[in-house]
Amino acid sequence: MIEILLLVHLILAILVLSIRSLFTAVILMAIFSLFSAVLFFVLHAPDVALTEAAVGAGVSTFLYIWIVKHTQKEGE
Amino acid sequence: MKKTNILDVVSRKLSPFILLFGVYLVTFGHISPGGGFQGGVALASSLLLILLAQGPRVLASSFPIGRISVIEVLGYGLFLLAGLGGFLLGLGFLSPLLPPPGTIFILNIVIGAKVGAGITLICWHLFQEGEEQE
């Protein structure tokens, strides 16, 4: 189970770095932090998993989407 | 970026449930996993979903920013009061005054309100600054 989750993390991280569209990369980062929340839950750390799900998938995605929205107008 | 109906509907239907889940995390923090910080961030992310998808005017109509600031300041003051209350009885800082779930329950609620209001205010002012420059 842990090995499969780590493999998914690796694939998602490579996708985030290599994809061209910034918006898709931000959404993939949110999926990445969702999977790391599942990993923390499997490792018996539910508190850390809740923090990761709330901060990683909620607030940091807000900040990244806001930044992408305000930097793309100057030309891609 | 064009705004679609999907974003509009999903953000409106989902954010009350995230708000409810945040309240659950805060109030049951002493029994189940969760607590003040996690619940507060869940509360803030529900408000931020409205802010990002519906715009600042919709958020300000149901959650006025002045009141969120008041909650943030009050949260800090109440936490300090609950901490310093131990000194009155000759105990240490943040010592439990009430029987077991009492003090930690109150502290969880205060921290949840403080963290939720604080993160919402940070993102709100960031959002406003970006809108003004255009």
Coordinates of C-alpha atoms in Angstrom, one line a residue:
Chain A
M1 CA 0.0 0.0 0.0
I2 CA 2.7 2.5 1.0
E3 CA 4.8 1.6 -2.0
I4 CA 1.9 2.2 -4.4
L5 CA 1.2 5.5 -2.8
L6 CA 4.8 6.6 -3.1
L7 CA 4.8 5.5 -6.7
V8 CA 1.7 7.7 -7.3
H9 CA 3.5 10.6 -5.6
L10 CA 6.5 10.1 -7.9
I11 CA 4.4 10.1 -11.0
L12 CA 2.4 13.2 -9.9
A13 CA 5.6 15.1 -9.0
I14 CA 7.1 14.4 -12.5
L15 CA 3.8 15.4 -14.1
V16 CA 3.7 18.7 -12.1
L17 CA 7.2 19.6 -13.2
S18 CA 6.9 18.6 -16.8
I19 CA 3.4 19.9 -17.7
R20 CA 3.2 23.1 -19.7
S21 CA -0.1 24.6 -18.5
L22 CA 0.4 26.3 -15.1
F23 CA -3.2 25.9 -14.1
T24 CA -3.1 22.1 -14.7
A25 CA 0.1 22.0 -12.7
V26 CA -1.6 23.7 -9.7
I27 CA -4.5 21.3 -9.8
L28 CA -2.0 18.4 -9.9
M29 CA -0.3 19.8 -6.9
A30 CA -3.6 19.7 -5.0
I31 CA -4.1 16.1 -6.0
F32 CA -0.5 15.4 -4.9
S33 CA -1.2 16.8 -1.4
L34 CA -4.4 14.8 -1.3
F35 CA -2.5 11.6 -1.9
S36 CA 0.1 12.6 0.7
A37 CA -2.8 13.1 3.2
V38 CA -3.8 9.5 2.4
L39 CA -0.2 8.4 2.9
F40 CA -0.1 10.1 6.3
F41 CA -3.4 8.4 7.3
V42 CA -2.0 5.0 6.3
L43 CA 1.1 5.7 8.4
H44 CA -1.2 6.2 11.5
A45 CA -0.9 10.0 11.7
P46 CA -4.5 11.3 11.2
D47 CA -3.7 14.7 12.7
V48 CA -1.0 15.3 10.1
A49 CA -3.3 14.0 7.4
L50 CA -6.0 16.5 8.3
T51 CA -3.5 19.4 8.4
E52 CA -2.1 18.3 5.0
A53 CA -5.6 18.0 3.5
A54 CA -6.7 21.4 4.8
V55 CA -3.5 23.4 4.2
G56 CA -2.2 21.6 1.1
A57 CA -5.4 21.1 -0.8
G58 CA -7.2 24.2 0.5
V59 CA -5.2 27.3 1.3
S60 CA -2.1 26.8 -0.8
T61 CA -4.2 25.9 -3.9
F62 CA -6.0 29.2 -3.3
L63 CA -2.7 31.1 -3.2
Y64 CA -1.3 29.4 -6.3
I65 CA -4.5 29.9 -8.4
W66 CA -4.5 33.6 -7.4
I67 CA -0.8 34.0 -8.4
V68 CA -1.4 32.2 -11.8
K69 CA -4.4 34.3 -12.5
H70 CA -2.5 37.5 -11.9
T71 CA 0.7 36.6 -13.7
Q72 CA -0.6 35.2 -16.9
K73 CA -1.9 38.5 -18.4
E74 CA 1.6 39.8 -19.2
G75 CA 2.0 37.0 -21.8
E76 CA 2.4 33.4 -21.1
Chain B
M1 CA -10.1 32.4 -17.9
K2 CA -13.8 31.8 -18.6
K3 CA -16.0 31.0 -15.5
T4 CA -18.3 28.1 -16.0
N5 CA -21.5 27.1 -14.3
I6 CA -19.9 24.0 -12.8
L7 CA -17.5 26.1 -10.7
D8 CA -20.4 28.4 -9.6
V9 CA -22.7 25.6 -8.5
V10 CA -20.1 23.3 -6.9
S11 CA -18.6 26.2 -4.9
R12 CA -22.0 27.2 -3.6
K13 CA -23.1 23.7 -2.7
L14 CA -19.8 22.5 -1.2
S15 CA -18.8 25.4 1.0
P16 CA -21.5 25.0 3.7
F17 CA -20.5 21.3 4.1
I18 CA -16.8 22.3 4.5
L19 CA -17.9 24.9 7.1
L20 CA -19.8 22.2 9.0
F21 CA -16.8 19.8 8.8
G22 CA -14.6 22.6 10.2
V23 CA -17.0 23.1 13.1
Y24 CA -17.0 19.4 13.7
L25 CA -13.2 19.3 13.8
V26 CA -13.0 22.2 16.2
T27 CA -15.7 20.9 18.7
F28 CA -14.6 17.3 18.7
G29 CA -10.9 18.1 18.7
H30 CA -10.4 16.6 22.2
I31 CA -12.0 13.2 21.3
S32 CA -11.2 12.5 17.7
P33 CA -8.3 13.6 15.4
G34 CA -8.4 17.2 14.6
G35 CA -8.4 20.3 16.8
G36 CA -8.2 24.0 16.7
F37 CA -5.7 24.5 13.9
Q38 CA -7.0 21.9 11.5
G39 CA -10.6 22.9 12.0
G40 CA -9.8 26.6 11.7
V41 CA -8.0 26.0 8.4
A42 CA -11.1 24.0 7.2
L43 CA -13.3 27.0 8.2
A44 CA -11.0 29.4 6.3
S45 CA -10.9 27.2 3.2
S46 CA -14.7 27.2 3.0
L47 CA -14.7 31.0 3.1
L48 CA -11.8 31.1 0.6
L49 CA -13.8 28.9 -1.8
I50 CA -16.6 31.5 -1.8
L51 CA -14.0 34.3 -2.2
L52 CA -12.3 32.7 -5.2
A53 CA -15.4 31.3 -7.0
Q54 CA -18.0 33.9 -6.3
G55 CA -16.0 37.1 -5.7
P56 CA -15.3 39.3 -2.7
R57 CA -18.7 41.0 -2.7
V58 CA -20.6 37.7 -2.1
L59 CA -18.3 36.8 0.8
A60 CA -18.6 40.3 2.3
S61 CA -22.4 40.2 2.2
S62 CA -22.6 37.1 4.4
F63 CA -19.3 37.4 6.4
P64 CA -18.5 41.1 6.8
I65 CA -14.7 41.6 7.0
G66 CA -15.0 44.0 10.0
R67 CA -16.6 41.2 12.0
I68 CA -14.0 38.7 11.0
S69 CA -11.3 41.1 12.2
V70 CA -13.1 41.4 15.5
I71 CA -13.2 37.6 15.9
E72 CA -9.5 37.4 15.1
V73 CA -8.6 40.0 17.8
L74 CA -11.1 38.5 20.3
G75 CA -9.7 35.0 19.7
Y76 CA -6.2 36.2 20.8
G77 CA -7.6 38.0 23.8
L78 CA -9.7 35.1 25.0
F79 CA -6.8 32.7 24.6
L80 CA -4.6 35.0 26.6
L81 CA -7.3 35.3 29.3
A82 CA -7.7 31.5 29.5
G83 CA -4.0 31.1 29.8
L84 CA -3.5 33.8 32.4
G85 CA -6.5 32.5 34.4
G86 CA -4.2 29.9 36.0
F87 CA -2.1 32.6 37.6
L88 CA -5.2 33.8 39.7
L89 CA -5.4 30.4 41.4
G90 CA -1.6 30.1 41.9
L91 CA -1.1 27.6 39.0
G92 CA 1.0 27.9 35.9
F93 CA 0.2 29.3 32.5
L94 CA -2.5 27.3 30.6
S95 CA -3.1 25.0 33.6
P96 CA -6.5 23.2 33.5
L97 CA -9.1 25.2 35.5
L98 CA -12.2 23.2 34.6
P99 CA -12.7 19.4 34.8
P100 CA -11.1 17.4 31.9
P101 CA -12.8 18.3 28.6
G102 CA -13.5 21.9 29.8
T103 CA -10.3 23.9 29.3
I104 CA -9.1 22.1 26.2
F105 CA -12.6 22.4 24.6
I106 CA -12.6 26.2 25.2
L107 CA -9.0 26.6 23.9
N108 CA -9.9 24.5 20.8
I109 CA -12.8 26.7 20.0
V110 CA -10.8 29.9 20.5
I111 CA -7.9 28.7 18.4
G112 CA -10.3 27.5 15.7
A113 CA -11.9 31.0 15.5
K114 CA -8.6 32.7 15.6
V115 CA -6.9 30.6 12.9
G116 CA -10.0 30.6 10.6
A117 CA -10.4 34.4 10.8
G118 CA -6.6 35.0 10.4
I119 CA -6.1 32.9 7.3
T120 CA -9.3 34.4 5.8
L121 CA -8.0 37.9 6.4
I122 CA -4.6 37.2 5.0
C123 CA -6.0 35.9 1.7
W124 CA -8.7 38.6 1.7
H125 CA -6.2 41.4 1.8
L126 CA -3.9 39.7 -0.7
F127 CA -7.0 39.4 -3.0
Q128 CA -8.0 43.1 -2.5
E129 CA -4.4 44.3 -3.3
G130 CA -4.4 42.4 -6.6
E131 CA -7.8 43.7 -7.6
E132 CA -6.8 47.4 -6.9
Q133 CA -3.8 47.4 -9.2
E134 CA -5.8 46.6 -12.3

